[in-house]
């Protein structure tokens, strides 16, 4: 079932930052080999319970379950995003 | 405007009812000002007293740590948190890195869900600055405004706490932002006076709602925040002339024409060791005997010590402590600022609802931030007690023998309705206690000095000898009393002799009086006989005269 490191991207509805973040993330992931990551986009408006459980109060937030690392923001800072993906890939 | 009461004593009066409903109030304060306590009371009271579900978003403390901190508080934290108050762990996880612009969409989505699910009406965000620690000022301003806008749209009554460091807010420029953008600003402050911290709160702004301006002292005690607010209308309460209450000393009751008046304040001043506390204890004893609830607040020594000490003068107050009629509490005078003492006293009065209160000594307030604050606080205490109709007795330690000649500390002497000064008189190698009623408003009272005698049977007051300008006390008084007793015995013997002589004379006279009476009676009998004989003779003469009149043809008689 598990096809790579799970990434959760919490977004708030279809706000402009949502679109930007999803695009930035997909572009970065394309540089990695297939099946290295599995991405799930979580809309906090529809899954408030999951936002509470993961203490997500700012959006967008990217986290990799099982690691303590998280990125907040629209992921436009490419270097931070790459560093994040490389560090969670090891897990 | 509708208000949502905080349920915090004093604060709701200052806010003219409570926080404006459906509005956002920013609470600014430094470390140790009680921002979290205030937010928690607002929510817990909101649920337990007013039935409004609440939500705390805690950005600094974990729910587990909050539960530990508040477990000791008597207010129903655990009960409320289990039912109508939700705690949300909003701490930003440690390994969070910024990678672009973001907003508070997550927070707003979560709150929206909880409002829909639980019917949340009150929300507190503690401390909102933690949320803005992540990014630049531009973001902070924009998101703060967005949050405020959203809270208002959601019609939530909100408190947002913000930290302050040495007069600077955690968020630069936030003061001005909060002031113009929020509906209300409440400022909590803590300052040092000497080594004591004094906490005050002031309302900087409350849009569309009235409030009491100025700085109001407050205290954080075991039952939460309590603000000092004495409305000007009740400070001027003039007590009516109450009924007489026993002072606990029979002779003093007589000197005061029945005792202290109920609802008034009595000041007992004197040097250390003049038995001020004992008079206070007697007042409480008399109250408890009459079934009145009593409160003792001691500053100089532990209350337990006082209870033991007064046993030596035959006053057993411990039985009333056990029955719950009397509450005896003691504090270290200089440990906190006088405002805090006021609030603790007010809380004690609210909890125990006494008819009589003794504060021993009120002068201890001077150790709590100086006499300026102590004077104001003492006046507030008097006003508080009067507004509740409580009969009070304060003791005051004076430093000189003639306490009455000095301006008594704290100006209490001018506020007190009755003022009694206790002193020592040194005479013939003895030190004896004296009592003088300096003043007693609306009461005729003896202005004579009395000697106060303490024994296992209690307190007694005896007359002093004031002759030739000298006042005799103790042994001198006793000697004088002895002399008087001999004089009185001699006088009594002399008198009884006189009585005997008089009685003898009276008996002799009575005998002579009886003899004379008998003589008079005999004379009376004799005279009556003579009268009878006179009448018989008189009848014959009348007949003869008529006959002569006819014979001589005299004029007709009528």
Coordinates of C-alpha atoms in Angstrom, one line a residue:
Chain A
X1 CA 0.0 0.0 0.0
X2 CA 2.7 2.4 1.0
X3 CA 4.2 3.8 -2.2
X4 CA 6.8 6.3 -0.8
X5 CA 7.1 9.0 1.9
X6 CA 3.7 10.4 2.7
X7 CA 3.4 14.2 2.5
X8 CA 0.5 16.1 3.8
X9 CA -0.2 19.6 2.4
X10 CA -2.8 21.4 4.5
X11 CA -4.5 24.2 2.6
X12 CA -7.4 26.6 3.3
X13 CA -10.0 26.0 0.5
X14 CA -9.1 27.3 -2.9
X15 CA -7.4 30.4 -1.8
X16 CA -4.6 31.8 -4.1
X17 CA -2.0 30.5 -1.7
X18 CA -3.4 27.0 -2.1
X19 CA -2.9 27.0 -5.8
X20 CA 0.6 28.4 -5.6
X21 CA 1.6 25.9 -2.9
X22 CA 0.2 22.9 -4.8
X23 CA 2.0 24.0 -8.0
X24 CA 5.3 24.6 -6.2
X25 CA 5.2 21.3 -4.5
X26 CA 4.3 19.3 -7.7
X27 CA 7.1 21.0 -9.6
X28 CA 9.6 20.1 -6.9
X29 CA 8.4 16.5 -6.6
X30 CA 8.7 16.0 -10.4
X31 CA 12.5 16.3 -9.9
X32 CA 12.5 13.2 -7.7
X33 CA 12.0 9.7 -8.9
X34 CA 8.5 8.3 -9.2
X35 CA 6.9 6.8 -6.2
X36 CA 9.4 8.4 -3.8
X37 CA 6.6 10.5 -2.3
X38 CA 2.9 10.2 -1.9
X39 CA 1.1 13.5 -1.7
X40 CA -2.2 14.1 0.1
X41 CA -3.8 17.6 0.0
X42 CA -6.0 18.3 3.0
X43 CA -8.5 21.1 3.0
X44 CA -8.7 22.4 6.6
X45 CA -12.3 23.7 6.0
X46 CA -13.4 20.1 5.3
X47 CA -11.0 18.4 7.8
X48 CA -10.8 20.6 10.8
X49 CA -10.4 17.6 13.0
X50 CA -7.2 16.6 11.2
X51 CA -5.9 20.2 11.5
X52 CA -6.5 20.1 15.2
X53 CA -4.8 16.8 15.5
X54 CA -1.7 18.0 13.6
X55 CA -1.8 21.5 15.2
X56 CA -2.1 23.2 11.8
X57 CA -3.3 26.7 12.3
X58 CA -1.4 28.5 9.5
X59 CA -1.9 27.5 5.9
X60 CA -0.5 26.3 3.7
X61 CA 1.5 23.8 5.9
X62 CA 3.5 20.9 4.6
X63 CA 4.4 18.1 6.9
X64 CA 5.7 14.5 6.6
X65 CA 4.0 12.3 9.2
X66 CA 6.6 10.5 11.3
X67 CA 8.9 13.4 11.2
X68 CA 8.9 16.6 13.3
X69 CA 9.7 18.8 10.2
X70 CA 7.2 21.1 8.8
X71 CA 7.1 23.9 6.3
X72 CA 4.7 26.8 6.4
X73 CA 4.0 29.1 3.5
X74 CA 3.2 28.8 -0.2
X75 CA 6.5 26.9 -0.8
X76 CA 7.8 29.7 -3.0
X77 CA 11.2 29.5 -1.3
X78 CA 12.5 26.7 -3.4
X79 CA 15.7 26.0 -1.4
X80 CA 13.7 25.5 1.8
X81 CA 11.4 23.1 0.0
X82 CA 14.2 21.1 -1.6
X83 CA 16.0 20.8 1.7
X84 CA 12.8 19.6 3.4
X85 CA 12.1 17.0 0.7
X86 CA 15.6 15.7 0.8
X87 CA 15.6 15.4 4.6
X88 CA 12.3 13.6 4.8
X89 CA 13.1 11.3 1.9
X90 CA 15.6 9.4 4.0
X91 CA 12.9 8.2 6.4
Chain B
X1 CA -24.8 47.2 24.3
X2 CA -25.1 43.6 25.5
X3 CA -22.3 42.5 27.7
X4 CA -20.8 39.1 28.5
X5 CA -19.9 39.1 32.2
X6 CA -16.5 37.7 33.1
X7 CA -17.7 36.7 36.5
X8 CA -14.6 38.3 37.9
X9 CA -15.3 40.3 41.1
X10 CA -14.8 44.0 40.5
X11 CA -13.9 43.7 36.8
X12 CA -17.6 43.4 35.6
X13 CA -18.4 46.5 37.7
X14 CA -15.4 48.3 36.1
X15 CA -16.7 47.2 32.6
X16 CA -20.3 48.2 33.5
X17 CA -21.5 44.6 33.1
X18 CA -18.8 42.7 31.3
X19 CA -16.9 42.5 28.0
X20 CA -19.0 43.7 25.0
X21 CA -20.8 40.7 23.5
X22 CA -19.7 39.7 20.0
X23 CA -16.7 42.0 20.2
X24 CA -13.0 41.5 20.5
X25 CA -11.1 42.8 23.5
X26 CA -7.3 42.8 23.5
X27 CA -5.7 42.1 26.9
X28 CA -2.2 43.5 27.2
X29 CA 0.1 42.5 30.1
X30 CA 3.6 41.5 31.1
X31 CA 4.7 38.3 32.6
X32 CA 3.0 37.4 35.9
X33 CA 0.1 39.8 35.3
X34 CA -2.4 37.0 35.1
X35 CA -3.5 37.2 31.4
X36 CA -4.1 33.4 31.2
X37 CA -5.9 33.3 34.5
X38 CA -8.2 36.1 33.3
X39 CA -8.8 34.4 30.0
X40 CA -9.6 31.1 31.8
X41 CA -11.9 32.7 34.3
X42 CA -13.8 34.4 31.5
X43 CA -14.3 31.0 29.8
X44 CA -15.0 28.9 32.9
X45 CA -17.4 31.4 34.4
X46 CA -19.0 31.8 30.9
X47 CA -19.8 28.2 30.9
X48 CA -20.6 27.4 34.6
X49 CA -22.4 30.7 35.4
X50 CA -23.8 31.9 32.1
X51 CA -24.1 28.7 30.0
X52 CA -21.9 29.9 27.1
X53 CA -19.6 27.3 25.7
X54 CA -16.0 28.6 25.3
X55 CA -12.8 27.8 23.5
X56 CA -9.3 28.5 24.6
X57 CA -6.6 28.5 21.9
X58 CA -3.4 28.2 23.8
X59 CA -0.4 29.2 21.9
X60 CA 2.0 29.0 24.8
X61 CA 1.0 26.3 27.3
X62 CA -0.1 22.8 26.5
X63 CA -3.5 21.7 27.7
X64 CA -1.8 19.3 30.1
X65 CA 0.3 22.1 31.7
X66 CA -2.8 24.3 31.9
X67 CA -4.7 21.5 33.6
X68 CA -1.9 21.2 36.2
X69 CA -1.8 24.9 36.8
X70 CA -5.5 25.3 37.2
X71 CA -6.1 22.1 39.1
X72 CA -5.3 24.0 42.4
X73 CA -7.8 26.8 41.7
X74 CA -11.1 26.5 43.5
X75 CA -13.0 27.6 40.4
X76 CA -14.5 24.6 38.5
X77 CA -11.8 24.4 35.8
X78 CA -11.8 20.6 35.5
X79 CA -15.6 20.4 35.4
X80 CA -15.8 23.1 32.8
X81 CA -13.0 21.8 30.6
X82 CA -14.7 18.4 30.6
X83 CA -18.0 19.9 29.4
X84 CA -18.4 23.4 28.0
X85 CA -14.8 24.7 27.7
X86 CA -12.5 23.4 25.0
X87 CA -8.8 23.7 25.1
X88 CA -7.0 23.8 21.8
X89 CA -3.2 23.2 21.7
X90 CA -2.1 25.9 19.4
X91 CA 1.7 25.7 20.1
X92 CA 3.7 26.1 16.9
X93 CA 5.7 22.8 16.5
X94 CA 9.4 23.3 17.0
X95 CA 10.8 22.3 13.6
X96 CA 8.6 24.7 11.7
X97 CA 10.3 26.5 8.9
X98 CA 8.9 29.3 6.7
X99 CA 8.9 28.7 3.0
X100 CA 6.8 31.5 1.6
X101 CA 3.8 33.5 2.6
X102 CA 1.0 32.0 4.7
X103 CA -2.1 33.0 6.6
X104 CA -4.3 32.0 9.6
X105 CA -6.6 30.0 7.4
X106 CA -6.0 26.9 9.5
X107 CA -6.9 28.6 12.7
X108 CA -10.0 30.1 11.3
X109 CA -11.2 26.8 9.8
X110 CA -10.7 25.0 13.1
X111 CA -12.6 27.7 15.1
X112 CA -15.4 27.7 12.5
X113 CA -15.8 24.0 12.9
X114 CA -15.8 24.1 16.7
X115 CA -18.3 27.0 16.7
X116 CA -20.6 25.0 14.4
X117 CA -20.1 21.8 16.3
X118 CA -20.2 23.0 20.0
X119 CA -22.0 26.3 19.8
X120 CA -18.9 28.2 21.1
X121 CA -19.8 31.7 22.1
X122 CA -16.7 32.8 23.9
X123 CA -13.1 32.5 22.7
X124 CA -9.8 33.4 24.2
X125 CA -6.5 33.3 22.2
X126 CA -3.5 33.2 24.6
X127 CA -1.2 34.7 23.6
X128 CA -1.9 35.9 20.1
X129 CA 1.6 37.3 19.7
X130 CA 3.0 33.7 19.6
X131 CA 1.1 33.3 16.4
X132 CA 2.9 36.2 14.8
X133 CA 6.3 35.3 15.9
X134 CA 6.8 33.6 12.6
X135 CA 6.8 36.3 10.1
X136 CA 7.3 40.0 9.3
X137 CA 5.4 43.0 10.5
X138 CA 3.4 43.4 7.3
X139 CA 2.0 39.9 7.6
X140 CA 1.2 40.4 11.3
X141 CA -0.8 43.5 10.7
X142 CA -2.7 42.1 7.9
X143 CA -3.5 38.8 9.6
X144 CA -4.4 40.4 12.9
X145 CA -6.9 42.6 11.1
X146 CA -8.2 39.6 9.2
X147 CA -8.6 37.6 12.5
X148 CA -10.4 40.5 14.2
X149 CA -12.7 40.9 11.2
X150 CA -13.5 37.2 11.2
X151 CA -14.1 37.0 15.0
X152 CA -16.6 39.8 14.6
X153 CA -18.4 38.2 11.7
X154 CA -18.6 35.0 13.7
X155 CA -20.2 37.0 16.5
X156 CA -17.8 35.7 19.1
X157 CA -17.0 37.4 22.3
X158 CA -13.2 37.3 22.2
X159 CA -10.3 38.0 24.4
X160 CA -6.9 38.2 22.7
X161 CA -4.0 38.4 25.1
X162 CA -0.7 40.1 24.1
X163 CA 2.5 40.0 26.0
X164 CA 4.3 43.1 27.0
X165 CA 8.0 43.4 27.9
X166 CA 9.0 46.4 29.9
X167 CA 6.4 48.6 28.3
X168 CA 7.1 47.2 24.8
X169 CA 4.7 44.9 23.2
X170 CA 5.9 41.6 21.8
X171 CA 4.8 42.7 18.4
X172 CA 6.3 46.1 17.4
X173 CA 3.7 48.7 16.8
X174 CA 1.0 46.4 18.0
X175 CA -0.2 48.8 20.7
X176 CA -1.4 51.3 18.2
X177 CA -2.8 48.6 16.0
X178 CA -4.7 46.9 18.9
X179 CA -5.9 50.3 20.0
X180 CA -7.5 51.3 16.7
X181 CA -8.4 47.9 15.3
X182 CA -9.9 46.1 18.3
X183 CA -13.1 46.9 20.1
X184 CA -11.6 47.2 23.5
X185 CA -8.2 47.2 25.2
X186 CA -7.6 46.1 28.8
X187 CA -4.1 46.8 30.1
X188 CA -2.7 44.8 33.0
X189 CA 0.3 46.2 34.8
X190 CA 2.6 45.1 37.5
X191 CA 4.9 47.5 39.2
X192 CA 7.3 47.3 42.1
X193 CA 6.8 49.5 45.2
X194 CA 9.8 48.8 47.4
X195 CA 10.0 45.1 47.2
X196 CA 6.3 44.5 46.8
X197 CA 4.5 44.2 43.5
X198 CA 1.4 46.2 42.8
X199 CA -1.0 45.0 40.1
X200 CA -3.4 47.4 38.4
X201 CA -5.7 47.1 35.5
X202 CA -7.1 49.9 33.3
X203 CA -9.5 50.0 30.4
X204 CA -7.8 52.0 27.6
X205 CA -10.8 51.7 25.4
X206 CA -14.2 49.9 25.1
X207 CA -16.0 50.8 22.0
X208 CA -19.6 51.5 22.4
X209 CA -19.6 50.7 26.1
X210 CA -19.1 52.6 29.3
X211 CA -16.4 51.7 31.8
X212 CA -14.7 53.0 34.9
X213 CA -11.6 55.0 33.9
X214 CA -8.4 55.0 35.8
X215 CA -6.2 52.3 37.4
X216 CA -7.9 49.7 39.5
X217 CA -5.8 47.5 41.7
X218 CA -6.3 43.7 41.4
X219 CA -5.0 40.6 43.0
X220 CA -4.4 37.1 41.8
X221 CA -5.3 34.8 44.6
X222 CA -6.1 31.1 44.9
X223 CA -9.6 31.7 43.5
X224 CA -8.5 33.8 40.5
X225 CA -8.4 37.4 39.7
X226 CA -10.2 39.9 41.8
X227 CA -10.3 43.6 41.0
X228 CA -10.7 46.3 43.5
X229 CA -13.6 48.5 42.6
X230 CA -15.4 50.5 45.2
X231 CA -18.1 52.5 43.5
X232 CA -18.1 56.1 44.6
X233 CA -21.8 55.9 45.6
X234 CA -21.1 53.3 48.3
X235 CA -18.0 54.9 49.7
X236 CA -20.3 57.6 51.1
X237 CA -22.5 55.1 52.9
X238 CA -23.4 56.6 56.2
X239 CA -24.6 53.9 58.6
X240 CA -27.8 54.4 60.3
X241 CA -27.8 54.3 64.0
X242 CA -27.7 50.6 64.6
X243 CA -28.7 48.5 67.5
X244 CA -26.3 48.0 70.4
X245 CA -23.9 45.1 70.2
X246 CA -22.2 43.8 73.3
X247 CA -18.5 44.6 73.4
X248 CA -18.0 41.4 75.4
X249 CA -17.1 43.4 78.5
X250 CA -20.1 44.2 80.7
X251 CA -18.6 47.4 82.2
X252 CA -17.6 48.7 78.7
X253 CA -21.2 48.0 77.5
X254 CA -22.4 50.2 80.3
X255 CA -19.9 52.9 79.5
X256 CA -21.1 53.0 75.9
X257 CA -24.7 52.9 76.9
X258 CA -25.2 49.4 75.7
X259 CA -22.2 48.6 73.5
X260 CA -20.9 49.5 70.0
X261 CA -23.5 50.3 67.4
X262 CA -24.0 47.6 64.8
X263 CA -22.6 48.5 61.4
X264 CA -20.1 50.9 62.8
X265 CA -16.3 50.8 63.0
X266 CA -14.4 50.8 66.3
X267 CA -10.7 51.6 66.7
X268 CA -8.8 50.3 69.6
X269 CA -5.4 52.0 69.8
X270 CA -2.5 51.5 72.1
X271 CA 1.0 50.5 72.8
X272 CA 2.0 46.8 72.3
X273 CA 0.8 44.7 75.2
X274 CA -2.1 46.9 76.2
X275 CA -4.6 44.0 75.4
X276 CA -6.0 45.4 72.2
X277 CA -6.3 41.9 70.7
X278 CA -8.0 40.7 73.9
X279 CA -10.7 43.4 73.5
X280 CA -11.1 42.3 69.9
X281 CA -11.4 38.7 71.0
X282 CA -14.0 39.7 73.6
X283 CA -16.0 41.4 70.8
X284 CA -15.9 38.2 68.7
X285 CA -16.7 36.1 71.7
X286 CA -19.9 38.2 72.4
X287 CA -20.8 37.9 68.7
X288 CA -20.4 34.2 68.6
X289 CA -22.4 33.8 71.8
X290 CA -25.2 35.7 70.1
X291 CA -24.9 33.3 67.1
X292 CA -23.4 35.9 64.8
X293 CA -20.8 34.9 62.2
X294 CA -17.4 36.4 62.9
X295 CA -14.2 36.9 61.1
X296 CA -10.7 37.6 62.6
X297 CA -7.9 38.8 60.4
X298 CA -4.6 38.9 62.1
X299 CA -1.4 40.4 60.8
X300 CA 1.2 40.3 63.6
X301 CA 0.9 36.8 64.8
X302 CA -0.7 33.5 63.6
X303 CA -4.4 33.4 64.2
X304 CA -3.9 30.1 66.1
X305 CA -1.6 31.9 68.6
X306 CA -4.3 34.5 69.3
X307 CA -6.9 31.7 69.9
X308 CA -4.5 30.1 72.5
X309 CA -3.6 33.4 74.1
X310 CA -7.1 34.6 74.8
X311 CA -7.9 31.4 76.7
X312 CA -5.9 32.9 79.6
X313 CA -8.6 35.5 80.0
X314 CA -11.3 32.9 79.9
X315 CA -12.2 33.4 76.2
X316 CA -12.7 30.2 74.3
X317 CA -13.0 31.1 70.6
X318 CA -11.7 27.7 69.4
X319 CA -15.2 26.2 69.9
X320 CA -16.6 28.7 67.4
X321 CA -13.8 28.0 64.9
X322 CA -14.7 24.3 65.1
X323 CA -18.5 25.1 64.7
X324 CA -17.7 27.3 61.7
X325 CA -19.1 30.4 63.2
X326 CA -15.7 32.1 63.5
X327 CA -13.1 32.2 60.8
X328 CA -9.6 33.2 62.0
X329 CA -7.1 34.0 59.3
X330 CA -3.6 35.5 59.4
X331 CA -1.3 37.1 56.9
X332 CA 2.2 38.5 56.9
X333 CA 1.7 42.3 56.8
X334 CA 4.6 43.2 54.6
X335 CA 4.3 40.2 52.2
X336 CA 2.1 41.9 49.6
X337 CA 0.9 45.3 48.7
X338 CA -2.0 46.8 50.7
X339 CA -4.4 46.5 47.7
X340 CA -3.9 42.7 47.8
X341 CA -4.8 42.7 51.5
X342 CA -8.0 44.6 50.7
X343 CA -8.9 42.1 48.0
X344 CA -8.1 39.2 50.3
X345 CA -10.2 40.7 53.0
X346 CA -13.1 41.3 50.5
X347 CA -12.8 37.6 49.3
X348 CA -12.9 36.4 52.9
X349 CA -15.9 38.5 53.6
X350 CA -17.7 37.2 50.5
X351 CA -16.9 33.6 51.5
X352 CA -17.7 33.8 55.2
X353 CA -20.4 36.5 55.3
X354 CA -19.6 37.7 58.8
X355 CA -21.6 40.1 61.0
X356 CA -18.5 41.1 62.9
X357 CA -14.9 41.6 61.7
X358 CA -11.8 42.2 63.7
X359 CA -8.6 43.3 61.9
X360 CA -5.6 43.1 64.2
X361 CA -3.8 45.4 63.7
X362 CA -4.9 47.6 60.8
X363 CA -1.6 49.5 61.1
X364 CA 0.1 46.4 59.6
X365 CA -1.1 47.8 56.2
X366 CA 1.6 50.4 56.5
X367 CA 4.2 47.7 56.0
X368 CA 2.4 47.0 52.7
X369 CA 3.7 49.7 50.4
X370 CA 3.8 52.8 52.7
X371 CA 1.2 54.8 54.5
X372 CA -0.2 56.6 51.4
X373 CA -1.5 53.4 49.9
X374 CA -2.3 52.0 53.3
X375 CA -4.4 55.0 54.2
X376 CA -6.5 54.7 51.0
X377 CA -6.8 51.0 51.5
X378 CA -7.9 51.4 55.1
X379 CA -10.6 53.8 54.0
X380 CA -11.8 51.4 51.3
X381 CA -11.9 48.6 53.9
X382 CA -14.1 50.8 56.2
X383 CA -16.3 51.7 53.2
X384 CA -16.6 48.1 52.2
X385 CA -17.6 47.0 55.7
X386 CA -20.1 49.8 56.1
X387 CA -21.7 49.0 52.7
X388 CA -22.2 45.4 53.9
X389 CA -23.5 46.6 57.3
X390 CA -20.7 44.8 59.1
X391 CA -19.7 45.8 62.6
X392 CA -15.9 46.1 62.7
X393 CA -13.2 46.5 65.3
X394 CA -9.7 47.5 64.2
X395 CA -6.7 47.6 66.5
X396 CA -3.9 50.1 65.9
X397 CA -0.4 49.9 67.4
X398 CA 0.8 53.3 68.6
X399 CA 4.4 54.1 69.3
X400 CA 3.9 56.5 72.1
X401 CA 2.1 56.3 75.4
X402 CA -0.5 58.9 74.6
X403 CA -1.9 57.4 71.5
X404 CA -4.8 59.7 71.6
X405 CA -2.6 62.8 71.4
X406 CA -1.0 61.5 68.2
X407 CA -2.7 61.6 64.8
X408 CA -3.4 57.9 64.7
X409 CA -1.9 56.1 61.7
X410 CA -3.9 55.6 58.5
X411 CA -6.4 58.3 59.5
X412 CA -8.6 55.5 60.7
X413 CA -9.3 57.4 63.8
X414 CA -11.2 60.0 61.8
X415 CA -13.3 57.4 60.0
X416 CA -13.9 55.2 63.1
X417 CA -17.2 55.8 64.9
X418 CA -15.8 54.8 68.2
X419 CA -12.2 55.2 69.3
X420 CA -10.9 53.6 72.5
X421 CA -7.3 54.2 73.6
X422 CA -5.5 51.7 75.9
X423 CA -2.5 52.7 77.8
X424 CA -0.3 51.9 80.8
X425 CA -0.1 53.9 84.0
X426 CA 3.2 53.5 85.9
X427 CA 2.6 54.1 89.6
X428 CA 4.1 52.9 92.8
X429 CA 6.2 50.4 90.9
X430 CA 3.3 49.0 89.0
X431 CA 2.2 49.1 85.4
X432 CA -1.5 49.0 85.1
X433 CA -3.7 49.0 82.0
X434 CA -6.1 51.9 81.4
X435 CA -8.9 52.4 79.0
X436 CA -10.3 55.7 77.8
X437 CA -13.1 56.2 75.3
X438 CA -11.7 59.0 73.1
X439 CA -14.8 59.3 71.0
X440 CA -18.0 57.6 70.3
X441 CA -20.2 59.0 67.6
X442 CA -23.9 59.4 68.4
X443 CA -23.5 57.9 71.8
X444 CA -23.3 59.4 75.2
X445 CA -20.4 57.8 76.9
X446 CA -18.3 58.0 80.0
X447 CA -15.2 60.1 79.4
X448 CA -13.5 58.8 82.6
X449 CA -10.5 56.7 82.5
X450 CA -11.0 53.2 83.7
X451 CA -8.5 50.6 84.9
X452 CA -8.7 47.4 82.8
X453 CA -8.1 44.3 84.8
X454 CA -7.5 41.0 83.0
X455 CA -8.0 37.7 84.9
X456 CA -8.9 34.1 84.2
X457 CA -12.5 35.3 84.6
X458 CA -12.2 37.7 81.8
X459 CA -11.9 41.5 81.3
X460 CA -13.2 43.8 83.9
X461 CA -13.1 47.6 84.1
X462 CA -12.9 49.3 87.5
X463 CA -13.3 52.9 88.5
X464 CA -10.1 54.7 89.1
X465 CA -9.6 57.2 91.9
X466 CA -9.2 60.7 90.6
X467 CA -8.6 62.9 93.5
X468 CA -6.5 66.0 93.7
X469 CA -5.4 65.6 90.2
X470 CA -4.0 62.1 90.9
X471 CA -5.3 58.9 89.4
X472 CA -5.0 55.8 91.6
X473 CA -4.5 52.4 90.0
X474 CA -3.5 48.9 91.0
X475 CA -2.3 48.6 94.5
X476 CA -2.7 52.2 95.3
X477 CA -6.3 51.9 94.3
X478 CA -6.7 48.8 96.3
X479 CA -5.2 50.4 99.4
X480 CA -7.5 53.3 99.0
X481 CA -10.4 50.9 98.6
X482 CA -9.3 49.2 101.9
X483 CA -9.2 52.5 103.8
X484 CA -12.6 53.3 102.5
X485 CA -14.0 49.9 103.6
X486 CA -12.9 50.6 107.2
X487 CA -14.4 54.1 107.1
X488 CA -17.6 52.6 105.8
X489 CA -17.7 50.0 108.6
X490 CA -17.2 52.6 111.3
X491 CA -19.9 54.8 109.7
X492 CA -22.2 51.8 109.6
X493 CA -21.8 51.1 113.3
X494 CA -22.4 54.8 114.2
X495 CA -25.5 54.8 112.1
X496 CA -26.9 51.7 113.8
X497 CA -26.5 53.4 117.2
X498 CA -28.4 56.4 116.0
X499 CA -31.1 54.2 114.7
X500 CA -31.4 52.5 118.1
X501 CA -31.6 55.8 120.0
X502 CA -34.3 57.0 117.7
X503 CA -36.2 53.9 117.9
X504 CA -36.2 54.1 121.7
X505 CA -37.4 57.7 121.7
X506 CA -40.1 56.8 119.3
X507 CA -41.4 54.0 121.5
X508 CA -41.5 56.4 124.6
X509 CA -43.4 59.0 122.7
X510 CA -45.8 56.4 121.3
X511 CA -46.5 55.3 124.9
X512 CA -47.2 58.9 126.0
X513 CA -49.3 59.4 122.9
X514 CA -51.5 56.5 123.8
X515 CA -51.9 57.8 127.4
X516 CA -52.9 61.3 126.1
X517 CA -55.3 59.7 123.7
X518 CA -57.0 57.8 126.6
X519 CA -57.3 61.2 128.6
X520 CA -58.8 62.9 125.5
X521 CA -61.3 60.1 125.1
X522 CA -62.4 60.5 128.7
X523 CA -62.8 64.2 128.3
X524 CA -64.9 63.6 125.2
X525 CA -67.2 61.2 127.0
X526 CA -67.6 63.7 129.8
X527 CA -68.4 66.5 127.5
X528 CA -71.0 64.5 125.7
X529 CA -72.8 63.9 128.9
X530 CA -72.8 67.6 129.7
X531 CA -74.2 68.5 126.2
X532 CA -77.1 66.0 126.8
X533 CA -77.9 67.7 130.2
X534 CA -77.8 71.1 128.6
X535 CA -80.4 70.1 125.9
X536 CA -82.9 68.9 128.5
X537 CA -82.7 72.2 130.4
X538 CA -83.0 74.2 127.3
X539 CA -86.3 72.5 126.2
X540 CA -88.1 73.6 129.4
X541 CA -87.0 77.2 129.0
X542 CA -88.4 77.4 125.5
X543 CA -91.9 76.3 126.6
X544 CA -91.9 79.0 129.4
X545 CA -90.8 81.7 127.0
X546 CA -93.7 81.0 124.6
X547 CA -96.2 81.1 127.4
X548 CA -94.9 84.6 128.5
X549 CA -95.1 85.8 124.9
X550 CA -98.8 84.9 124.6
X551 CA -99.7 86.3 128.0
X552 CA -98.0 89.7 127.1
X553 CA -99.7 89.9 123.7
X554 CA -96.5 90.2 121.9
X555 CA -96.1 90.6 118.1
X556 CA -96.7 87.4 116.1
X557 CA -93.6 85.5 115.5
X558 CA -92.6 84.1 112.1

